[in-house]
XYZ file of C-alpha atoms in Angstrom:
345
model
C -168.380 -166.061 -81.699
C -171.339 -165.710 -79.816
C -171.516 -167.667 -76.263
C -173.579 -170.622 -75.883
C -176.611 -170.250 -74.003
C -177.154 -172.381 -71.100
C -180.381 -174.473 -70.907
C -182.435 -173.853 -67.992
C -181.939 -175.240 -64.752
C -184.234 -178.417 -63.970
C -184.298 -177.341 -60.354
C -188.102 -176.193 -59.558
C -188.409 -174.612 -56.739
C -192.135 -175.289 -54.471
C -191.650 -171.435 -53.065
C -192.778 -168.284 -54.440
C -189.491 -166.027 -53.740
C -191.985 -162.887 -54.799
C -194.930 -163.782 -52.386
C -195.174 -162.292 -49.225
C -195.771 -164.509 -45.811
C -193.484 -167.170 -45.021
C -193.536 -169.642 -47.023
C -191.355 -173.546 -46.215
C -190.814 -175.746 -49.433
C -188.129 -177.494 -51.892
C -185.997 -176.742 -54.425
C -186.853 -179.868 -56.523
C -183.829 -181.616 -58.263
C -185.254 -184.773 -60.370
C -182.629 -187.458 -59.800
C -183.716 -190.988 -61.428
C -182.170 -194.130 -59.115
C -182.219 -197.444 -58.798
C -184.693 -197.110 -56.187
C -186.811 -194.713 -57.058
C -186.894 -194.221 -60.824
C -188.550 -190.491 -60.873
C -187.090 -189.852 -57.775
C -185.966 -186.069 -56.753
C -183.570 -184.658 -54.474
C -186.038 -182.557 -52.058
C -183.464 -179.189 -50.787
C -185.686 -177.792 -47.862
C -185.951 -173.937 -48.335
C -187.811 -170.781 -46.581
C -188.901 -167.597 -47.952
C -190.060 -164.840 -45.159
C -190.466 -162.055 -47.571
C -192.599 -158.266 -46.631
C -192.238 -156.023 -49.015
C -189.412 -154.198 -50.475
C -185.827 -154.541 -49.357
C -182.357 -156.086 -49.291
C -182.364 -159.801 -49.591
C -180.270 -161.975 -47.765
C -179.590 -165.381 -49.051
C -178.259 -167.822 -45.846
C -177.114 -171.370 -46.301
C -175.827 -173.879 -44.351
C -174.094 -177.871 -44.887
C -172.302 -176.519 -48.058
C -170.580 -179.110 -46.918
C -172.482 -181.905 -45.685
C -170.628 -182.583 -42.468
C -170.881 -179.051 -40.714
C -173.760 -178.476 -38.548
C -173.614 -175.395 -36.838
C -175.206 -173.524 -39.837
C -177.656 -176.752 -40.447
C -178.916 -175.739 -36.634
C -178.632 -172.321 -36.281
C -180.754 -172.327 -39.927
C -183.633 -174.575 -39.648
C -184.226 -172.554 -36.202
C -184.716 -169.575 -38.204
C -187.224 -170.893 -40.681
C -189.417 -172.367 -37.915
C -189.002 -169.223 -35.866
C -188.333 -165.961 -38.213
C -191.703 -164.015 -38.863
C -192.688 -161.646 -41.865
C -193.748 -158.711 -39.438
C -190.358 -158.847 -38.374
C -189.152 -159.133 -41.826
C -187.857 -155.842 -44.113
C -187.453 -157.178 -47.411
C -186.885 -160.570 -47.827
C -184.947 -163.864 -46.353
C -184.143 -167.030 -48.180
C -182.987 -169.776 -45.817
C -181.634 -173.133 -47.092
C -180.580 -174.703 -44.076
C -178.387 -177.845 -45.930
C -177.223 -176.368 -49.451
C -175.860 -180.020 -50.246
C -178.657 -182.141 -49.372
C -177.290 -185.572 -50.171
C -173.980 -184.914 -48.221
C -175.985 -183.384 -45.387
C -178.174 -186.712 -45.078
C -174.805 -188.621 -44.905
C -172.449 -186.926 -42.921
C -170.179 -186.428 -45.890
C -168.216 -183.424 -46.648
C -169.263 -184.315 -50.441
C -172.416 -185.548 -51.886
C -172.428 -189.404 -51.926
C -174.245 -189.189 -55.705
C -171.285 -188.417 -57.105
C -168.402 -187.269 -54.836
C -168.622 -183.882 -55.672
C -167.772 -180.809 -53.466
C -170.181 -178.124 -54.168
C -167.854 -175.607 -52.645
C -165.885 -176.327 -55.724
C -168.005 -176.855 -58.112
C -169.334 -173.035 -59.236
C -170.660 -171.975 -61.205
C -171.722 -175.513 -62.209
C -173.784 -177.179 -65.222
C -177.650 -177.542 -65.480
C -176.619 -180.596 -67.207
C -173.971 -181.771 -65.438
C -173.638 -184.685 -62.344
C -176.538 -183.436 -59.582
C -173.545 -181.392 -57.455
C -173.233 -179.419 -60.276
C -176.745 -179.087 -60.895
C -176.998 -177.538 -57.255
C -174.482 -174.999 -57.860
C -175.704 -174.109 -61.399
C -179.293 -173.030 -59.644
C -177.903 -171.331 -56.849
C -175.038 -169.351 -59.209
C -177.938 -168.114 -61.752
C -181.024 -168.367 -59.920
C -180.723 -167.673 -56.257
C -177.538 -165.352 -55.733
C -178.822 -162.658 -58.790
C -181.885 -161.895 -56.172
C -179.237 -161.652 -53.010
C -177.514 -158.264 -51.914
C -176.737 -160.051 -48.420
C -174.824 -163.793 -49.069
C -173.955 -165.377 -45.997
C -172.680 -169.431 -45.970
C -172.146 -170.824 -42.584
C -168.975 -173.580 -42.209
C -167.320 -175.340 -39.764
C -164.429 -177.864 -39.648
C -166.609 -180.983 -40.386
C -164.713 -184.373 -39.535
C -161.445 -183.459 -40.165
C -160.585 -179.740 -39.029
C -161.913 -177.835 -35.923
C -161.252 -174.088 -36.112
C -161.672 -171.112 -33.092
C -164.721 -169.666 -34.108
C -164.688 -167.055 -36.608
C -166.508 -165.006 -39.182
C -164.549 -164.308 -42.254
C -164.329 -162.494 -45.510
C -162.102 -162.105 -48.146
C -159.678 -159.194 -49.208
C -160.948 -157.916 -52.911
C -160.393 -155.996 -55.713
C -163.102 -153.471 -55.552
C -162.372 -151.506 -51.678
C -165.687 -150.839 -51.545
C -167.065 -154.114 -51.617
C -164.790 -155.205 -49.300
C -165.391 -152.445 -46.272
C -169.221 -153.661 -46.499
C -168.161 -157.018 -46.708
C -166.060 -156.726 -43.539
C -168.715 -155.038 -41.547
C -170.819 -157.248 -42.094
C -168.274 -159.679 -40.431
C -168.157 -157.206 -37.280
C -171.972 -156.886 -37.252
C -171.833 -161.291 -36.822
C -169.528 -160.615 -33.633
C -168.115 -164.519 -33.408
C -165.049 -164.527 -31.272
C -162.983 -163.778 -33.860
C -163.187 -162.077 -37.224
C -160.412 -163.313 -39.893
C -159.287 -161.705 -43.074
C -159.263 -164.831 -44.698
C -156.657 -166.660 -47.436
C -157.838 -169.214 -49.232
C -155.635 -172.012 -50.331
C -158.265 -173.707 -53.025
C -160.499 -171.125 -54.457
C -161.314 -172.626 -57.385
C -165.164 -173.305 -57.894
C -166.018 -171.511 -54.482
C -169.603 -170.363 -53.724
C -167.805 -167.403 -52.343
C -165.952 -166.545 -55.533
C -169.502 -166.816 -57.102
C -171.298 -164.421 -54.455
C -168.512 -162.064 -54.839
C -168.073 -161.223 -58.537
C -171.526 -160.744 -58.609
C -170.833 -157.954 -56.337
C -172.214 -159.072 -53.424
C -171.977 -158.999 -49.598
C -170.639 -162.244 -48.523
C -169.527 -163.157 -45.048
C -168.544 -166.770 -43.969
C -167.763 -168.607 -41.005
C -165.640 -171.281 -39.259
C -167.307 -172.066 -35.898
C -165.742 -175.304 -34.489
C -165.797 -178.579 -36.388
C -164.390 -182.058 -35.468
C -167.839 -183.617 -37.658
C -170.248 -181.952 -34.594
C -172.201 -178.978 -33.086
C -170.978 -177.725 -29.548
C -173.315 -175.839 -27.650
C -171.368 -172.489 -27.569
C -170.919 -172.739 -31.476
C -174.154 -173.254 -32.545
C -175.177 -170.238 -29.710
C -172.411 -168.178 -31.746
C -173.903 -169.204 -35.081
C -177.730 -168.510 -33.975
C -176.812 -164.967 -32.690
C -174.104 -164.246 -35.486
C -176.902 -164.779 -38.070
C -179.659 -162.329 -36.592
C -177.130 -159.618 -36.186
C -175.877 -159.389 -39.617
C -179.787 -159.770 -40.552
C -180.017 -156.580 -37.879
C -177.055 -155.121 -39.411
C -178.600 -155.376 -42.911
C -181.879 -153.775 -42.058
C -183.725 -156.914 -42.904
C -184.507 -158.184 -39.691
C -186.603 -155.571 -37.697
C -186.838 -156.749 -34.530
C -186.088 -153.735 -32.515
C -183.317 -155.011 -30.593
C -179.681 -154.009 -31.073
C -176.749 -156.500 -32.210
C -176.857 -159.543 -29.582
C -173.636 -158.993 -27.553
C -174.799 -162.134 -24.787
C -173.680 -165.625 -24.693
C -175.994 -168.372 -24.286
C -175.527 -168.269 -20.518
C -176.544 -165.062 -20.630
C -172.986 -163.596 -20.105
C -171.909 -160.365 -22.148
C -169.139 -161.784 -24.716
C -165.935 -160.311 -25.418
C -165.573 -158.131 -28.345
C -164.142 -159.885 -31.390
C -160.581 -160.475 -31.765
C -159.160 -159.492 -35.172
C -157.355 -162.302 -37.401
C -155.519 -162.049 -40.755
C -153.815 -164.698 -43.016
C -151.040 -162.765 -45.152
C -149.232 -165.364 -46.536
C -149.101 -169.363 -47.371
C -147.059 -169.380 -44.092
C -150.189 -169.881 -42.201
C -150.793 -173.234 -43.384
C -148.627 -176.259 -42.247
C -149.511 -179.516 -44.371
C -148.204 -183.291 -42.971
C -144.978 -184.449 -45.042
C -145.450 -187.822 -43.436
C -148.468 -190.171 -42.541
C -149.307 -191.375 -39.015
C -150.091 -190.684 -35.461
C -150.555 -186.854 -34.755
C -149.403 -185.103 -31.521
C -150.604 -182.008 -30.792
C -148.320 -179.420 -29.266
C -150.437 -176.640 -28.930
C -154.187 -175.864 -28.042
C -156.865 -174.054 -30.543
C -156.388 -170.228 -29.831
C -153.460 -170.330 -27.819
C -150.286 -167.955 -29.043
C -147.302 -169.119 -31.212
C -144.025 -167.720 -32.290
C -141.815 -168.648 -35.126
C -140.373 -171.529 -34.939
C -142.650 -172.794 -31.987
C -144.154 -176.688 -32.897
C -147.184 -176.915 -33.515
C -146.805 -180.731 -33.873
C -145.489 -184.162 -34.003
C -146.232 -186.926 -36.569
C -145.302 -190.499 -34.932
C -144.668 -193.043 -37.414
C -146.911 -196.081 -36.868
C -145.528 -198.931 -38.683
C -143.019 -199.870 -35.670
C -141.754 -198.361 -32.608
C -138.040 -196.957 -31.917
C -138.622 -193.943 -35.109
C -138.387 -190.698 -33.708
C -141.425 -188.381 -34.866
C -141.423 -185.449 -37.085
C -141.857 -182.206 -35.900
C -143.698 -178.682 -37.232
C -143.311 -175.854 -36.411
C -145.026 -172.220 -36.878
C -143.483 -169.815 -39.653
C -145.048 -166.818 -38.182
C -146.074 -165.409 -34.595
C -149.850 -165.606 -33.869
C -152.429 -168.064 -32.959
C -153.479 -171.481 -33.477
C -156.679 -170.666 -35.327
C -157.186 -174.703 -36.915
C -155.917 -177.758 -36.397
C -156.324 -181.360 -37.934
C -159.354 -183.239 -35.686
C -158.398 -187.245 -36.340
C -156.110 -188.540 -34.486
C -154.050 -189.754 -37.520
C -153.111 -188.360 -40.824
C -152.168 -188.575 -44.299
C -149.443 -187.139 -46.150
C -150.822 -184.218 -47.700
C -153.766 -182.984 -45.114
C -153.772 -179.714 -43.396
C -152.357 -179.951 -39.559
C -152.273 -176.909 -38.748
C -153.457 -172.733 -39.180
C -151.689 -170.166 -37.437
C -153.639 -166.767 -37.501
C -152.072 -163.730 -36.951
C -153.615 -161.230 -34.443
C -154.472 -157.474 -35.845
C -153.302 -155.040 -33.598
């Protein structure tokens, strides 16, 4: 039985991804509401584009609540040039546009989480609409996929640049050089622990170069992780050959300062991830990027219905770092408290 074919996206996009120049426009989404009955969703996007070469396809507020990609993005569309440009560079600074204008980790249309919502519907809710265009329009034209993350309101990571371990070796190697060429702090080997629906499972069986990040989080932009993301993003653009700008991979700091080489990260097992077993007041034990052995806590959960109840603790299953924590103050049964990383020697 033959598969059914999809029907076209109704995303239009305002750019001409062929034209040279620069060009700054929307991918139009038509989205009728109660207030504004041939309304649209309006996703901001940039096309520098000179002649033939890779593409690299950047995004940013996957998730609408992480804005050091949202930054270090919109500063490269107002400031990236075509004579600087080999090939071409599609920029969409806030991938979810409705969760972006609200602070939300998912789009306030319809709750969904475009990181899990690939490869998506052209007629499904307007999340899925999103990921439809970007899984069969945008990411066929990409050899260079890079989607920049951060904690958002609820986790806040040591930086990092990240890909994942895959199938074909190849892939991989140029995946993971990629991650070098971005030079963040740290570079993880990452495990994900919900990859269903991921833009990056998209990217990647399409054979692409993907590299992602975790720079911070806590539902802000620090100074030094939107620095990290701004530099991170013009050297893999370097790295790629795309960006032609004569200067070498950006080793400084935003004071000027030559940064330390990356620090190597993996996540081997489900051990890295502690998850709360009881709701209430969190204690942390342990800083962002400081060291942990087995059996060190990470933790205590304080119950908060009434005082004299001892707290529960948690404690590390592996030696490494503290690479993420939970940000709030209190949690649920169920949330993430804590990622220990363990350091490549």
């Amino acid at each position: 039985m033959a598969p059914v074919a999809l029907a076209p996206s109704p995303i239009t996009p305002t750019v001409d991804f062929d034209r040279d120049g620069v060009q700054h426009g929307f991918l139009r989404l038509p989205y009728s509401r109660d207030d504004s009955a041939w309304g649209s969703v309006m996703i901001p996007v940039t096309v520098v584009r000179n002649g033939s070469g890779p593409t690299a396809l950047l995004t940013g507020a996957n998730h609408g609540d992480e804005y050091e990609g949202a930054v270090a993005l919109f500063d490269l569309a107002q400031t990236l040039t075509a004579d600087r440009v080999a090939g071409r560079v599609i920029i969409v600074p806030a991938m979810n546009y409705p969760a972006f204008q609200a602070g939300t980790r998912t789009s306030p249309i319809d709750k969904g989480n475009l990181n899990r919502s690939f490869p998506g519907r052209p007629d499904g809710t307007v999340t899925q609409k999103i990921a439809d265009y970007f899984a069969r329009e945008l990411l066929p034209l990409a050899d260079l996929v890079m989607d920049i993350h951060s904690g958002g309101r609820t986790l806040d990571f040591v930086p990092f640049a990240a890909a994942h371990i895959l199938p074909d070796k190849d892939q991989e190697a140029r995946c993971f050089a990629a991650v070098a060429a971005f030079a963040a702090p740290f570079s993880m080997r990452m495990l994900e622990i919900d990859a269903v629906g991921m833009y990056d499972t998209a990217a990647e069986e399409l054979g692409k170069v993907f590299v992602t990040t975790e720079l911070g989080g806590g539902g802000t932009g620090r100074a030094e992780t939107i620095a990290i993301a701004k530099r991170g993003v013009r050297n893999v653009l370097r790295h790629a050959g795309i960006l032609t700008d004569g200067q070498a991979a950006d080793g400084q700091a935003a004071d000027g300062q030559s940064v330390q080489a990356s620090r190597w990260l993996d996540m081997p097992s489900a051990d890295c991830f502690r998850f709360a077993e009881d709701s209430g007041l969190i204690e942390a034990c342990v800083d962002l990027g400081q060291p942990v052995r087995a059996g060190d806590l990470l933790a205590r959960i304080h119950p908060i219905g009434r005082t004299g109840l001892a707290p529960a603790e948690y404690r590390a299953a592996l030696d490494g770092i503290l690479a993420a924590r939970h940000f709030p103050g209190l949690v649920k049964a169920g949330d993430c408290i804590a990622v220990v990383g363990t350091v490549e020697t």
